[in-house]
PDB file of C-alpha atoms in Angstrom:
ATOM      1  CA  MET A   1       6.953  10.663  14.988  1.00 53.00           C
ATOM      2  CA  ALA A   2       8.078  12.767  12.020  1.00 57.00           C
ATOM      3  CA  TYR A   3       9.053  11.263   8.690  1.00 61.00           C
ATOM      4  CA  GLU A   4      10.772  12.814   5.713  1.00 75.00           C
ATOM      5  CA  PRO A   5       9.140  12.120   2.346  1.00 89.00           C
ATOM      6  CA  ILE A   6      10.921   9.282   0.604  1.00 96.00           C
ATOM      7  CA  GLN A   7      12.143   9.765  -2.936  1.00 95.00           C
ATOM      8  CA  GLY A   8       9.930   7.853  -5.353  1.00 96.00           C
ATOM      9  CA  MET A   9       6.979   7.591  -2.978  1.00 97.00           C
ATOM     10  CA  GLU A  10       5.401  10.656  -4.568  1.00 96.00           C
ATOM     11  CA  LEU A  11       4.616   8.337  -7.484  1.00 95.00           C
ATOM     12  CA  VAL A  12       2.529   6.082  -5.214  1.00 96.00           C
ATOM     13  CA  ASP A  13      -1.231   6.649  -5.161  1.00 94.00           C
ATOM     14  CA  ALA A  14      -2.568   3.976  -2.830  1.00 94.00           C
ATOM     15  CA  THR A  15      -5.746   2.686  -1.306  1.00 91.00           C
ATOM     16  CA  VAL A  16      -6.054   0.159   1.514  1.00 93.00           C
ATOM     17  CA  SER A  17      -8.185  -2.931   2.142  1.00 91.00           C
ATOM     18  CA  GLY A  18      -8.815  -4.996   5.244  1.00 91.00           C
ATOM     19  CA  TYR A  19      -7.673  -2.433   7.793  1.00 93.00           C
ATOM     20  CA  HIS A  20     -10.115  -0.862  10.225  1.00 93.00           C
ATOM     21  CA  GLY A  21     -10.216   1.801  12.914  1.00 96.00           C
ATOM     22  CA  SER A  22      -6.898   2.965  14.316  1.00 97.00           C
ATOM     23  CA  GLU A  23      -4.931   0.421  12.235  1.00 95.00           C
ATOM     24  CA  ARG A  24      -6.359   1.977   9.085  1.00 95.00           C
ATOM     25  CA  GLN A  25      -5.707   5.525  10.256  1.00 96.00           C
ATOM     26  CA  ASN A  26      -2.130   4.707  11.299  1.00 96.00           C
ATOM     27  CA  LEU A  27      -1.402   3.059   7.959  1.00 96.00           C
ATOM     28  CA  ILE A  28      -2.758   6.073   6.074  1.00 96.00           C
ATOM     29  CA  LYS A  29      -0.572   8.367   8.199  1.00 95.00           C
ATOM     30  CA  LEU A  30       2.508   6.246   7.475  1.00 94.00           C
ATOM     31  CA  MET A  31       1.770   6.297   3.756  1.00 95.00           C
ATOM     32  CA  THR A  32       1.296  10.056   3.586  1.00 95.00           C
ATOM     33  CA  HIS A  33       4.294  10.797   5.798  1.00 93.00           C
ATOM     34  CA  ALA A  34       6.382   8.632   3.468  1.00 95.00           C
ATOM     35  CA  GLY A  35       5.245  10.818   0.564  1.00 96.00           C
ATOM     36  CA  ALA A  36       2.552   8.599  -0.967  1.00 97.00           C
ATOM     37  CA  SER A  37      -0.955   9.824  -1.718  1.00 94.00           C
ATOM     38  CA  PHE A  38      -3.960   8.108  -0.188  1.00 94.00           C
ATOM     39  CA  VAL A  39      -6.976   7.475  -2.421  1.00 89.00           C
ATOM     40  CA  GLY A  40      -9.883   7.135  -0.003  1.00 79.00           C
ATOM     41  CA  VAL A  41     -12.797   6.241  -2.229  1.00 70.00           C
ATOM     42  CA  LEU A  42     -12.248   3.304  -4.527  1.00 66.00           C
ATOM     43  CA  SER A  43     -13.378   4.184  -7.992  1.00 65.00           C
ATOM     44  CA  TRP A  44     -11.819   2.899 -11.153  1.00 62.00           C
ATOM     45  CA  SER A  45     -11.922   6.483 -12.410  1.00 65.00           C
ATOM     46  CA  ASN A  46      -9.546   7.364  -9.546  1.00 67.00           C
ATOM     47  CA  ALA A  47      -6.104   6.448 -10.739  1.00 76.00           C
ATOM     48  CA  PHE A  48      -4.192   4.540  -8.097  1.00 85.00           C
ATOM     49  CA  THR A  49      -1.003   2.564  -8.362  1.00 92.00           C
ATOM     50  CA  HIS A  50      -0.992   0.432  -5.208  1.00 94.00           C
ATOM     51  CA  LEU A  51      -3.418  -1.540  -3.086  1.00 93.00           C
ATOM     52  CA  VAL A  52      -2.197  -2.219   0.450  1.00 95.00           C
ATOM     53  CA  CYS A  53      -3.991  -5.341   1.732  1.00 93.00           C
ATOM     54  CA  TRP A  54      -4.237  -6.954   5.149  1.00 91.00           C
ATOM     55  CA  LYS A  55      -4.884 -10.258   3.360  1.00 89.00           C
ATOM     56  CA  PHE A  56      -4.581 -10.943  -0.335  1.00 88.00           C
ATOM     57  CA  GLN A  57      -8.338 -11.184  -0.796  1.00 85.00           C
ATOM     58  CA  GLY A  58     -11.461  -9.062  -0.664  1.00 81.00           C
ATOM     59  CA  ARG A  59     -13.630  -6.607  -2.524  1.00 82.00           C
ATOM     60  CA  LYS A  60     -10.761  -4.408  -3.752  1.00 83.00           C
ATOM     61  CA  TYR A  61      -8.251  -7.210  -4.260  1.00 86.00           C
ATOM     62  CA  GLU A  62     -10.012  -9.165  -6.996  1.00 83.00           C
ATOM     63  CA  PRO A  63     -10.608  -6.182  -9.332  1.00 82.00           C
ATOM     64  CA  ALA A  64      -7.106  -4.805  -8.660  1.00 83.00           C
ATOM     65  CA  LYS A  65      -5.583  -8.078  -9.888  1.00 84.00           C
ATOM     66  CA  LYS A  66      -7.208  -7.504 -13.279  1.00 82.00           C
ATOM     67  CA  PHE A  67      -5.533  -4.126 -13.720  1.00 80.00           C
ATOM     68  CA  THR A  68      -1.946  -2.972 -13.389  1.00 79.00           C
ATOM     69  CA  ILE A  69      -2.322  -2.291  -9.675  1.00 89.00           C
ATOM     70  CA  ILE A  70       0.604  -3.296  -7.461  1.00 93.00           C
ATOM     71  CA  ILE A  71      -0.796  -5.218  -4.491  1.00 94.00           C
ATOM     72  CA  VAL A  72       1.364  -5.282  -1.361  1.00 96.00           C
ATOM     73  CA  ASN A  73       0.991  -5.759   2.364  1.00 95.00           C
ATOM     74  CA  HIS A  74       1.624  -3.017   4.931  1.00 95.00           C
ATOM     75  CA  GLN A  75       5.150  -4.245   5.633  1.00 96.00           C
ATOM     76  CA  TRP A  76       6.220  -2.618   2.348  1.00 97.00           C
ATOM     77  CA  ILE A  77       5.297   0.837   3.658  1.00 96.00           C
ATOM     78  CA  GLU A  78       6.965   0.141   6.998  1.00 95.00           C
ATOM     79  CA  ASP A  79      10.175  -1.098   5.365  1.00 97.00           C
ATOM     80  CA  CYS A  80      10.304   1.909   3.039  1.00 96.00           C
ATOM     81  CA  ILE A  81      10.196   4.135   6.098  1.00 94.00           C
ATOM     82  CA  LYS A  82      12.734   2.063   8.056  1.00 95.00           C
ATOM     83  CA  GLN A  83      15.171   2.084   5.140  1.00 96.00           C
ATOM     84  CA  GLN A  84      14.333   5.657   4.084  1.00 95.00           C
ATOM     85  CA  LYS A  85      14.025   4.561   0.463  1.00 96.00           C
ATOM     86  CA  ARG A  86      11.399   3.063  -1.805  1.00 97.00           C
ATOM     87  CA  VAL A  87      12.168  -0.627  -1.644  1.00 98.00           C
ATOM     88  CA  PRO A  88      11.095  -3.069  -4.391  1.00 97.00           C
ATOM     89  CA  GLU A  89       7.486  -4.196  -4.017  1.00 97.00           C
ATOM     90  CA  HIS A  90       7.877  -7.793  -5.184  1.00 94.00           C
ATOM     91  CA  PRO A  91       8.860  -9.336  -1.814  1.00 95.00           C
ATOM     92  CA  TYR A  92       5.681  -7.824  -0.319  1.00 96.00           C
ATOM     93  CA  THR A  93       3.269  -9.107  -2.963  1.00 92.00           C
ATOM     94  CA  PHE A  94       1.335 -12.378  -2.920  1.00 81.00           C
ATOM     95  CA  GLN A  95       3.750 -13.696  -5.556  1.00 67.00           C
ATOM     96  CA  GLY A  96       6.695 -12.666  -3.365  1.00 56.00           C
ATOM     97  CA  TYR A  97       5.428 -14.908  -0.588  1.00 52.00           C
ATOM     98  CA  GLY A  98       5.101 -17.923  -2.881  1.00 46.00           C
TER      99      GLY A  98
END
């Protein structure tokens, strides 16, 4: 399936947490096809803007909360692709579910 890069997604440098195997690889493919950059190795010297979490918990989640990292679930990436635009992150954050 081919995707056109989505305007605004080039500003997204993301890492993922809680995804494994083919789920992880498919999510990374969706992100990059949408125009986002994938940051594979988590290092606070690597600048990233988004953390895509399976659950709002874990090794990457807690430190990301302390910084200005936007934490979303994978549905945000999927909806950006479905709508062919960068949709607001808030509904896909932990706070958006509350």
